[in-house]
mmCIF file of C-alpha atoms and ligand atoms in Angstrom:
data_model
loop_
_atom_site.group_PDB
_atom_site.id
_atom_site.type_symbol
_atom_site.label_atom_id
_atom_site.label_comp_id
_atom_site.label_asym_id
_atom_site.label_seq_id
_atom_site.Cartn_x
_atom_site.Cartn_y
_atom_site.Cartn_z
ATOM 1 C CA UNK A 1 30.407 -0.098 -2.747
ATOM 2 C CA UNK A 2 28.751 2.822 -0.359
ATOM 3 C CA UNK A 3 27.364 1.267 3.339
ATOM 4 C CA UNK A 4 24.860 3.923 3.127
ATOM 5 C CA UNK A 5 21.543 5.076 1.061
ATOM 6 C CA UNK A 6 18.506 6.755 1.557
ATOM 7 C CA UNK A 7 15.344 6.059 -0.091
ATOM 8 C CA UNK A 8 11.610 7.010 -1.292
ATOM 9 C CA UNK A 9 9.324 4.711 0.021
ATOM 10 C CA UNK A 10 5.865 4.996 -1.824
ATOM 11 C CA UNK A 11 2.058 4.853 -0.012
ATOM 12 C CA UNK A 12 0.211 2.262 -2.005
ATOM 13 C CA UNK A 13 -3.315 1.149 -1.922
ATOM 14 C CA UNK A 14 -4.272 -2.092 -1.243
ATOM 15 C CA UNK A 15 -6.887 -3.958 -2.268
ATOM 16 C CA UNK A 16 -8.269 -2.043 -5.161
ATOM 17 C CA UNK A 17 -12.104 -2.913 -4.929
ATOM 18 C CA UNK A 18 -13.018 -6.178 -5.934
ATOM 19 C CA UNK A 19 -8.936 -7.283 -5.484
ATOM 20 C CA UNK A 20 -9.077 -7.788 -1.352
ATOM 21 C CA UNK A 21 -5.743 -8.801 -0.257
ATOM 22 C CA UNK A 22 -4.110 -9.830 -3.662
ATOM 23 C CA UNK A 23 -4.216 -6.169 -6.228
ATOM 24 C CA UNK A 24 -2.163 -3.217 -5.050
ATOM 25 C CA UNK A 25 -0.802 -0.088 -6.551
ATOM 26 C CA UNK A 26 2.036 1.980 -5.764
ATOM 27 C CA UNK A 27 1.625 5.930 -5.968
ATOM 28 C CA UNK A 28 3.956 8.525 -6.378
ATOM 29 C CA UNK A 29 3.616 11.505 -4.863
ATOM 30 C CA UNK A 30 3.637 10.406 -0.698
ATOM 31 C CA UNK A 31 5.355 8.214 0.733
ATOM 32 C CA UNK A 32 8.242 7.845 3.547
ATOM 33 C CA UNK A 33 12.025 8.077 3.549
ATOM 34 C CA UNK A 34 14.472 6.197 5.084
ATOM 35 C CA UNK A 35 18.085 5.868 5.346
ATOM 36 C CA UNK A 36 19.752 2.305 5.510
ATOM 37 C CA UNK A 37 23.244 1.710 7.052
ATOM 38 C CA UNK A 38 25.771 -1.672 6.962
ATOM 39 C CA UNK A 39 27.008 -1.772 10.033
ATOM 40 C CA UNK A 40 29.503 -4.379 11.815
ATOM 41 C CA UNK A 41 27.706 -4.469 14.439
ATOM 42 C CA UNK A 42 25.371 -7.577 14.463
ATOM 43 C CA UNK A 43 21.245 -6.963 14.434
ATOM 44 C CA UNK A 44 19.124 -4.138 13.388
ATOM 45 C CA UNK A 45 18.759 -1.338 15.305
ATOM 46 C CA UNK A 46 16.147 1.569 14.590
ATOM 47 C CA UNK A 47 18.312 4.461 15.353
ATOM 48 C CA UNK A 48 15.698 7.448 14.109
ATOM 49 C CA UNK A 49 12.233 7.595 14.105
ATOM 50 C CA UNK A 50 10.806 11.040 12.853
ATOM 51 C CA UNK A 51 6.932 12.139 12.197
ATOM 52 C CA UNK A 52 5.293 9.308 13.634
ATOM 53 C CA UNK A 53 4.925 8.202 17.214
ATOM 54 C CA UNK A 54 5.839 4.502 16.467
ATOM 55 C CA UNK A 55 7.757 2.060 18.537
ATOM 56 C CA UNK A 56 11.451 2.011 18.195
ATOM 57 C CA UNK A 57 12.715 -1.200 19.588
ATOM 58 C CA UNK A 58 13.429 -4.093 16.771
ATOM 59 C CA UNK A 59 10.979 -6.427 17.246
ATOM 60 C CA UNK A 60 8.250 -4.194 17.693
ATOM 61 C CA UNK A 61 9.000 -2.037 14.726
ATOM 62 C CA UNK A 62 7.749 -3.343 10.788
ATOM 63 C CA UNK A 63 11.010 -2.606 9.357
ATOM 64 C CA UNK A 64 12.798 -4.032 12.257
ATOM 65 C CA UNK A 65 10.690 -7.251 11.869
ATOM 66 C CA UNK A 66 11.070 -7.460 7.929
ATOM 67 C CA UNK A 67 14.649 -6.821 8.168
ATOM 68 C CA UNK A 68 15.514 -9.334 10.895
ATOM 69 C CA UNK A 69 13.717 -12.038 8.737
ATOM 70 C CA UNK A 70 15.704 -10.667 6.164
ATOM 71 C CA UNK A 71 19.194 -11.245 7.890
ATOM 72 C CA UNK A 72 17.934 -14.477 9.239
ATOM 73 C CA UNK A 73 17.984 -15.607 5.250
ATOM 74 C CA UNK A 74 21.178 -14.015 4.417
ATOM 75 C CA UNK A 75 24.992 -15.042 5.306
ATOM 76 C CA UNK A 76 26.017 -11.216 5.963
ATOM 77 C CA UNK A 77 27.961 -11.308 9.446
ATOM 78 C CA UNK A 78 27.182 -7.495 10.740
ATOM 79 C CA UNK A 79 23.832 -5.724 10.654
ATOM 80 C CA UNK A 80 21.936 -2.480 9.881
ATOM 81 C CA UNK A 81 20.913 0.999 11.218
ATOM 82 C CA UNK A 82 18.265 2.185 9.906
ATOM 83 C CA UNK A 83 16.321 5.968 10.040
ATOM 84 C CA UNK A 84 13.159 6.429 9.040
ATOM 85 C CA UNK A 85 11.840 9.690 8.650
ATOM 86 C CA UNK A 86 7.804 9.039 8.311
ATOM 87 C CA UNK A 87 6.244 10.753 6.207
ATOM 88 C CA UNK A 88 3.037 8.504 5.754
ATOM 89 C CA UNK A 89 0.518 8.594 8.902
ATOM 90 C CA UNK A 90 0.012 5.369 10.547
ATOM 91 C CA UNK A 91 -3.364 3.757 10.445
ATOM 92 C CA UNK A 92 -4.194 5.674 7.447
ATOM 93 C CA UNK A 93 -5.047 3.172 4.864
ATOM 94 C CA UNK A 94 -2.386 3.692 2.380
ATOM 95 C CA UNK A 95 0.931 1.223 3.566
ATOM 96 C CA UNK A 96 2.324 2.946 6.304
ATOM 97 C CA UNK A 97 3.645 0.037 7.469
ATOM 98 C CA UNK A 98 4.258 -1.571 4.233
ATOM 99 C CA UNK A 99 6.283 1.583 3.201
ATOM 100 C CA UNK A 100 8.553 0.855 6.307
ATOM 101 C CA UNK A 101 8.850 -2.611 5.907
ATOM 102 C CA UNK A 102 9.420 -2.959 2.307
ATOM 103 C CA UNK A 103 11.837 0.277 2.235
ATOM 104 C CA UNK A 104 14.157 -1.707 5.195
ATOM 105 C CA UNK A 105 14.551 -4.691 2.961
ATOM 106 C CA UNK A 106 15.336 -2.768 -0.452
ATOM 107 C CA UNK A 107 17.526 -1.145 1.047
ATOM 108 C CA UNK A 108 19.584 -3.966 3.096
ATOM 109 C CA UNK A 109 19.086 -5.757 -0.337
ATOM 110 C CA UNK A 110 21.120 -3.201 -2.112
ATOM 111 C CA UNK A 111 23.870 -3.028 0.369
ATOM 112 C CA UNK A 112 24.350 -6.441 0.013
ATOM 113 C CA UNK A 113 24.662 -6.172 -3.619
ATOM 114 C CA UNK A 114 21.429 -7.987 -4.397
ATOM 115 C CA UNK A 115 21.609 -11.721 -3.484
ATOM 116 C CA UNK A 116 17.441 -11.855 -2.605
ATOM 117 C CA UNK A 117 14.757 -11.394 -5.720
ATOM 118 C CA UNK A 118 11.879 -9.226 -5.425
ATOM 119 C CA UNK A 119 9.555 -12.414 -4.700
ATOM 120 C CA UNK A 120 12.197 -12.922 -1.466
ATOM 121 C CA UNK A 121 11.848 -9.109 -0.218
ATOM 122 C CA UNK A 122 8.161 -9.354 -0.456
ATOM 123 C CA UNK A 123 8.271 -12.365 2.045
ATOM 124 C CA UNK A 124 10.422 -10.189 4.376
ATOM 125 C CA UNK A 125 7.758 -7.567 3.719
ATOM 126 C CA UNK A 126 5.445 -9.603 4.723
ATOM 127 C CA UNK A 127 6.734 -10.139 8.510
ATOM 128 C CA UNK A 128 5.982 -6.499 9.107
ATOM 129 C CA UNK A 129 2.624 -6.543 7.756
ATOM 130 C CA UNK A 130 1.991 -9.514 10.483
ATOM 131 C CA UNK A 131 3.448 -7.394 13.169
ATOM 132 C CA UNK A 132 1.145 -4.635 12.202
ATOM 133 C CA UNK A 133 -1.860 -6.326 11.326
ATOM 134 C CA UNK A 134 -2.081 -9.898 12.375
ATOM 135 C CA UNK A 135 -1.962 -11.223 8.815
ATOM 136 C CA UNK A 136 0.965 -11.141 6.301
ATOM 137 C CA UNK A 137 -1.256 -9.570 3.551
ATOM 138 C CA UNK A 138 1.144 -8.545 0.528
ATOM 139 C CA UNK A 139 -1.486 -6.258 -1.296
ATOM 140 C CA UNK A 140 0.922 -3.344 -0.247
ATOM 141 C CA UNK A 141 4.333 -4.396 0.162
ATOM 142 C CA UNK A 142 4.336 -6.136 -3.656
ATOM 143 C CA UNK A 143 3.186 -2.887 -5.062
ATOM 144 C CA UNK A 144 5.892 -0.755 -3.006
ATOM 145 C CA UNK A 145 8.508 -3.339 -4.351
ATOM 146 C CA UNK A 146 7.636 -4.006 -7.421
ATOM 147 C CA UNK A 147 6.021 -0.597 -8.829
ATOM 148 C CA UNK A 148 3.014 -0.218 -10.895
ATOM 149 C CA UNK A 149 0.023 -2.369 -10.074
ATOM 150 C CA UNK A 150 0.160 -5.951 -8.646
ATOM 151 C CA UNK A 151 -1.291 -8.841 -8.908
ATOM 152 C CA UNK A 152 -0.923 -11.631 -5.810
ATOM 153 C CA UNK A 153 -2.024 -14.819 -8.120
ATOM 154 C CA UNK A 154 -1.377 -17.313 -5.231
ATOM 155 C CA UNK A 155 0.334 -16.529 -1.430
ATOM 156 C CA UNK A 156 1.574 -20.561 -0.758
ATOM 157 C CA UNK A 157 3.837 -20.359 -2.954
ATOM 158 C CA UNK A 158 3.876 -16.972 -3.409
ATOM 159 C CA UNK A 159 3.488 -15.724 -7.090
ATOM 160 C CA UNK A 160 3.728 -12.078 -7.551
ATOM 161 C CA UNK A 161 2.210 -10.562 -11.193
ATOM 162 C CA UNK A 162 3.200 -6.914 -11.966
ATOM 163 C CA UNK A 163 0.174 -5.068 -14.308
ATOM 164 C CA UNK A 164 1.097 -2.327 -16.246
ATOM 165 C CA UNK A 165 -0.785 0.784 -15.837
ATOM 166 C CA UNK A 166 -2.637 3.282 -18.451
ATOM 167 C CA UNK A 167 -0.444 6.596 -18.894
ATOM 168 C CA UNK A 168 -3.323 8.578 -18.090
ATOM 169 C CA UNK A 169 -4.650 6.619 -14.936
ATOM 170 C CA UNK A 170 -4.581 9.004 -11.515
ATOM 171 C CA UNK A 171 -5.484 7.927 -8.143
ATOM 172 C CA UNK A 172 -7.410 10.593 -5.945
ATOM 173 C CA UNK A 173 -6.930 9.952 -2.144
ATOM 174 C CA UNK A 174 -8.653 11.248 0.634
ATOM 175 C CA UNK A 175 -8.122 10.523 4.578
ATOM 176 C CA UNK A 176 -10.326 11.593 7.186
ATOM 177 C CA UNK A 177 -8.561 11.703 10.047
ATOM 178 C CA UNK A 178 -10.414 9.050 11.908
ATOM 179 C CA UNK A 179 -8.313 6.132 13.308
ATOM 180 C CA UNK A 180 -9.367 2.576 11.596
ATOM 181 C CA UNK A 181 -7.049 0.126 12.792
ATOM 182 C CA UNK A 182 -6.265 -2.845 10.095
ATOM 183 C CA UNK A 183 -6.636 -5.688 12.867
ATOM 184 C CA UNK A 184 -10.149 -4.214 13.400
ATOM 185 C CA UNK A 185 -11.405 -3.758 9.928
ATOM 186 C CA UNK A 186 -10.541 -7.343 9.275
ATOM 187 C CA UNK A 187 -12.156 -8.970 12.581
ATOM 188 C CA UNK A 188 -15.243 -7.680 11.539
ATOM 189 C CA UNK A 189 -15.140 -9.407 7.768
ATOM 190 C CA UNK A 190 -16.862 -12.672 7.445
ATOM 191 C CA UNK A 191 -14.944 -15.319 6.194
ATOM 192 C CA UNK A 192 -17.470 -17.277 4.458
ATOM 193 C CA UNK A 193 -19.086 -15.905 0.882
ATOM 194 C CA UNK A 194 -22.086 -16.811 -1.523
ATOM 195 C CA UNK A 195 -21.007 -18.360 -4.776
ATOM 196 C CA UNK A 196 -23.342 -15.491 -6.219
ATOM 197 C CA UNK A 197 -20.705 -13.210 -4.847
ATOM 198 C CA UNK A 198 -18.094 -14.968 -5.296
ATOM 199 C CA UNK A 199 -18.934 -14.665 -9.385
ATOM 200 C CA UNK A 200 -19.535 -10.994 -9.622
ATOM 201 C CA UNK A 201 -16.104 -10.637 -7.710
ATOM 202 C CA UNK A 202 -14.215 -12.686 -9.785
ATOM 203 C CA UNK A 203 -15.434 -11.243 -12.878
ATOM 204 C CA UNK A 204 -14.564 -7.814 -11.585
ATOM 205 C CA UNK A 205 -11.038 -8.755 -10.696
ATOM 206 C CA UNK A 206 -10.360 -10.702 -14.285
ATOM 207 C CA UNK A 207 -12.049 -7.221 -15.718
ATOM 208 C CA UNK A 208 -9.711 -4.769 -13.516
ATOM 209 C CA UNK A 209 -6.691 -6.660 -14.970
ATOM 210 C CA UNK A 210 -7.895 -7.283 -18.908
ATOM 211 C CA UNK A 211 -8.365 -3.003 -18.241
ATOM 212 C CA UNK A 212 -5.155 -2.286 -16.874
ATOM 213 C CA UNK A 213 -3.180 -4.649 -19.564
ATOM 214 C CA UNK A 214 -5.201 -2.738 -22.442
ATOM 215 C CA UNK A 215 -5.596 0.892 -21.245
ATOM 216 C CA UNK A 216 -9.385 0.013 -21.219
ATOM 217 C CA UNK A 217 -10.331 3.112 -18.536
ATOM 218 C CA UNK A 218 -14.382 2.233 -19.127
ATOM 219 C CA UNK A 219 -13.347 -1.203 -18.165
ATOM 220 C CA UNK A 220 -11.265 -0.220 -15.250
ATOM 221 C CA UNK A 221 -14.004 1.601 -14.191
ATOM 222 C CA UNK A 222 -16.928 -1.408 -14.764
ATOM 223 C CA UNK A 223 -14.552 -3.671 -12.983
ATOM 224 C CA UNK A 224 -13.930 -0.837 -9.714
ATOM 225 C CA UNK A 225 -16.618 -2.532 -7.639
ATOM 226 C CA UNK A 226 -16.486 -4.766 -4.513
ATOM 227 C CA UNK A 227 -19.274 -7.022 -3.775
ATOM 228 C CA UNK A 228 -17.668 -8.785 -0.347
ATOM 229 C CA UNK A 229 -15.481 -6.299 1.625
ATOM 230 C CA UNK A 230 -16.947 -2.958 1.178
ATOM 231 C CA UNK A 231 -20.075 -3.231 1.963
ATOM 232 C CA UNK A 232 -19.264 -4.079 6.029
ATOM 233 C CA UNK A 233 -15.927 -1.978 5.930
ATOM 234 C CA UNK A 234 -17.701 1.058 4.580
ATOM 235 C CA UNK A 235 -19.936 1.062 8.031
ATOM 236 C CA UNK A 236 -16.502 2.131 9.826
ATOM 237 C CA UNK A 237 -16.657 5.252 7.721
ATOM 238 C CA UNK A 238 -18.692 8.340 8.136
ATOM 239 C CA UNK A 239 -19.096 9.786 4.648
ATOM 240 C CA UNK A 240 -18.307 7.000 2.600
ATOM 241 C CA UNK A 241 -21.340 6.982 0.609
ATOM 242 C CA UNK A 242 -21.282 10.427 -0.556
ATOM 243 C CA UNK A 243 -17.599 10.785 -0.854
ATOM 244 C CA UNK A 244 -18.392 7.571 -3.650
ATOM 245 C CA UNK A 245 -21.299 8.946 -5.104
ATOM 246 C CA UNK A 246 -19.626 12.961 -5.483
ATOM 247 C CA UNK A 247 -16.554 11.144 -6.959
ATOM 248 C CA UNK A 248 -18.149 9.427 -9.382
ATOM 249 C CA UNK A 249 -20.187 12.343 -10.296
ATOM 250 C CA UNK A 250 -16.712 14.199 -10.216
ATOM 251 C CA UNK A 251 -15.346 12.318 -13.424
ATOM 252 C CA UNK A 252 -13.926 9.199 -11.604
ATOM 253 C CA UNK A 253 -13.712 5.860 -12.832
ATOM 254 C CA UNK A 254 -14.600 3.988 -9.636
ATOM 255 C CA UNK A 255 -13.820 4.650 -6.048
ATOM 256 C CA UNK A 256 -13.770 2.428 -3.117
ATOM 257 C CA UNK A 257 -11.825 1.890 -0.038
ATOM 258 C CA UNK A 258 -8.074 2.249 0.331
ATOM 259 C CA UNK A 259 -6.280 -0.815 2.021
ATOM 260 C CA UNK A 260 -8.120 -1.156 5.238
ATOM 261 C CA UNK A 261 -9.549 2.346 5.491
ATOM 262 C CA UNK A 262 -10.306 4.876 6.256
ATOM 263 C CA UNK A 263 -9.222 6.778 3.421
ATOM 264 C CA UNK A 264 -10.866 6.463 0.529
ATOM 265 C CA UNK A 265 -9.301 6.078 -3.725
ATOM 266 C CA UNK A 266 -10.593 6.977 -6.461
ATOM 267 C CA UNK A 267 -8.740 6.832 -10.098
ATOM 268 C CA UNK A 268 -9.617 9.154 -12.997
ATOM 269 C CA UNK A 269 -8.157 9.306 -16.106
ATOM 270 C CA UNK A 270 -5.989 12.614 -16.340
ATOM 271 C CA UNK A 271 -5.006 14.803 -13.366
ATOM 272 C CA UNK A 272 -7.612 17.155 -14.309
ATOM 273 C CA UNK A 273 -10.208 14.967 -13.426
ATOM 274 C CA UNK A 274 -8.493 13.715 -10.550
ATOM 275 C CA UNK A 275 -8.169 17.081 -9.104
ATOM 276 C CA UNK A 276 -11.713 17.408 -9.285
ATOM 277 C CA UNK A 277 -12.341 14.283 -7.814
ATOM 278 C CA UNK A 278 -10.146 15.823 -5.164
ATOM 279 C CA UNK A 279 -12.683 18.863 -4.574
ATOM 280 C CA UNK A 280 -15.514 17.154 -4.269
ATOM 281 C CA UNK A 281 -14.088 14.694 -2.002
ATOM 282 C CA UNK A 282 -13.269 17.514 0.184
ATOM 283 C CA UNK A 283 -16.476 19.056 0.216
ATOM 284 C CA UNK A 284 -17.709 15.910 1.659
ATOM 285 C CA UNK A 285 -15.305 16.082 4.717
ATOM 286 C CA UNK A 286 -15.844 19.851 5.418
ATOM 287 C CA UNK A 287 -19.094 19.499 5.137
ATOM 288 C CA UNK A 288 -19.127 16.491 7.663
ATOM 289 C CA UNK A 289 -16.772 18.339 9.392
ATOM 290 C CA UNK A 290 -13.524 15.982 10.259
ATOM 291 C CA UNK A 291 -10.331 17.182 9.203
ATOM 292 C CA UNK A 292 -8.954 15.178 6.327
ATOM 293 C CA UNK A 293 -5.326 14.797 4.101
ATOM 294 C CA UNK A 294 -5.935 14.539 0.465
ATOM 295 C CA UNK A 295 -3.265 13.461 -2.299
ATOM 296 C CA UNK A 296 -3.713 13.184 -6.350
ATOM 297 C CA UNK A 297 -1.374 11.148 -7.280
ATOM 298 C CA UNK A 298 0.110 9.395 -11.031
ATOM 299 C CA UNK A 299 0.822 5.802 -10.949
ATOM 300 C CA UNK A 300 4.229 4.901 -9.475
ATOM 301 C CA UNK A 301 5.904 2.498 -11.977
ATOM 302 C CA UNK A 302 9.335 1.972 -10.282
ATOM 303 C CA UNK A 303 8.298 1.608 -6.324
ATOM 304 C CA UNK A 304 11.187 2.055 -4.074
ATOM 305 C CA UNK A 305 14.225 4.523 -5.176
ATOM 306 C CA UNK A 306 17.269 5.813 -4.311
ATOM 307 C CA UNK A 307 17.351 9.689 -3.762
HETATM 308 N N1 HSE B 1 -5.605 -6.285 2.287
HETATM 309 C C1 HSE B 1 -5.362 -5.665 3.565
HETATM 310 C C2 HSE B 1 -6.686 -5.494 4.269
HETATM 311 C C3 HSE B 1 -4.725 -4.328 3.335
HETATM 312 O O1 HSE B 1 -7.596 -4.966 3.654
HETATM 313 O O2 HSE B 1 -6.822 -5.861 5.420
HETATM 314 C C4 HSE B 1 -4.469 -3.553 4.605
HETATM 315 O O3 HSE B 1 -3.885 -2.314 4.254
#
């Protein structure tokens, strides 16, 4: 058995509209990689840390964190070196940390020849997203483990529900490079809602899912609206509106904010249309005049791989 691998770590998008904190979705074409070492030497130790100006020590670093709670479960009497060579910006809205996190505990998982389930790696996951966030959310890290969409049906106990995902759905993805840090965009959230709202949410999310499991892209889109969190978060970013509104006009079928912000998803059935999403999401930015990354991206149905 090799002591060594190296890994694709997807982005993801969290929340998903009307899903806060409990739908995610795992893309394809961005994400981080990272190579994982068994070592005899006891503990983890970050040992590269390349395109990101994050903190190397162990217990201030998400995959550090994830993979000592890993090790803490498991009987294995050495450690792990891990490199991580970042390819997702931090604070971006689409898993950053997640991507680290998750991609440490695949990948210690594998070089111990599997003794955790995917349910166990997303509570490991969930470690880092507390060190990066305050909260152990798992509306990214499920996604990045388990591919595909996912659902989080309950966090105590923790029940996990992969969605399949229409061939032809995209996701368009555009960050302005503004910071929006996670811990902020939730402090300002209120945690108290109507039962009005709480209705049109829930029939949204039910909706999303019934689309998802029948290819149903009208009633994807329908469902692509958030009555609780966007309406505050959106106030953190400049554009939003009009990057929503162009979108839509664009060919998408719903946009909304990514994770925590502050980029900004859209999905479109066909890459066509997601490209074009894509320009007109750019002319927003341009226009506005903050620099911005954009990605069009298929559905990734596998998460985490070996390369
Ligand atoms: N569900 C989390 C939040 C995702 O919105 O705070 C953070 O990426």
């Amino acid at each position: 058995m090799t002591d060594q691998i190296k890994i694709f770590c997807p982005a993801t998008i969290a929340n998903i509209s009307c899903g806060f904190d409990v739908l995610g979705v795992a893309l394809d074409s961005v994400g981080d990689e990272m190579v994982v070492r068994k070592v005899s030497e006891k503990g983890i130790r970050i040992t590269k840390l390349i395109g990101q100006d994050l903190p190397m020590e162990t217990e201030k670093n998400v995959a550090g964190v994830a993979g000592l709670a890993l090790l803490a479960a498991s009987d294995h009497d050495g450690g792990f070196e891990i490199e991580i060579y970042k390819k997702i910006k931090a604070g971006s809205g689409i898993g950053s940390s997640a991507a680290s996190s998750t991609g440490a505990v695949w990948a210690m998982n594998e070089l111990l020849d599997r003794p955790f389930s995917k349910v166990d790696l997303v509570k490991f996951a969930m470690e880092g997203e507390r060190l990066a966030s305050g909260v152990a959310h798992a509306d990214n890290v499920a996604p990045a483990l388990f591919g595909g969409f996912t659902l989080v049906r309950s966090y105590d106990p923790l029940d996990v529900i992969p969605i399949p995902s229409p061939s032809e759905l995209y996701a368009t993805v555009i960050h302005p490079q503004i910071e929006v840090k996670t811990s902020d965009s939730r402090s300002i959230l209120r945690t108290k809602i109507t039962l009005a709202q709480g209705i049109k949410q829930w029939g949204n999310v039910g909706g999303l899912v019934a689309g998802l499991f029948t290819s149903d892209y009208d009633l994807i889109g329908r469902s692509l609206v958030d009555h609780i969190v966007e309406p505050i978060r959106s106030i953190l970013i400049p554009g939003f509106h009009d990057v929503k509104s162009d979108a839509i006009k664009a060919g998408a079928l719903g946009c909304g904010i990514s994770g925590s912000g502050p980029s900004i998803f859209a999905f479109g059935k066909g890459v066509d249309t997601a490209q074009k999403v894509a320009q007109s999401m750019k002319e927003v930015y341009k226009n506005i005049g903050i620099a911005y990354d954009v990605h069009v991206s298929k559905v990734n149905i596998e998460g985490i791989r070996r390369i």
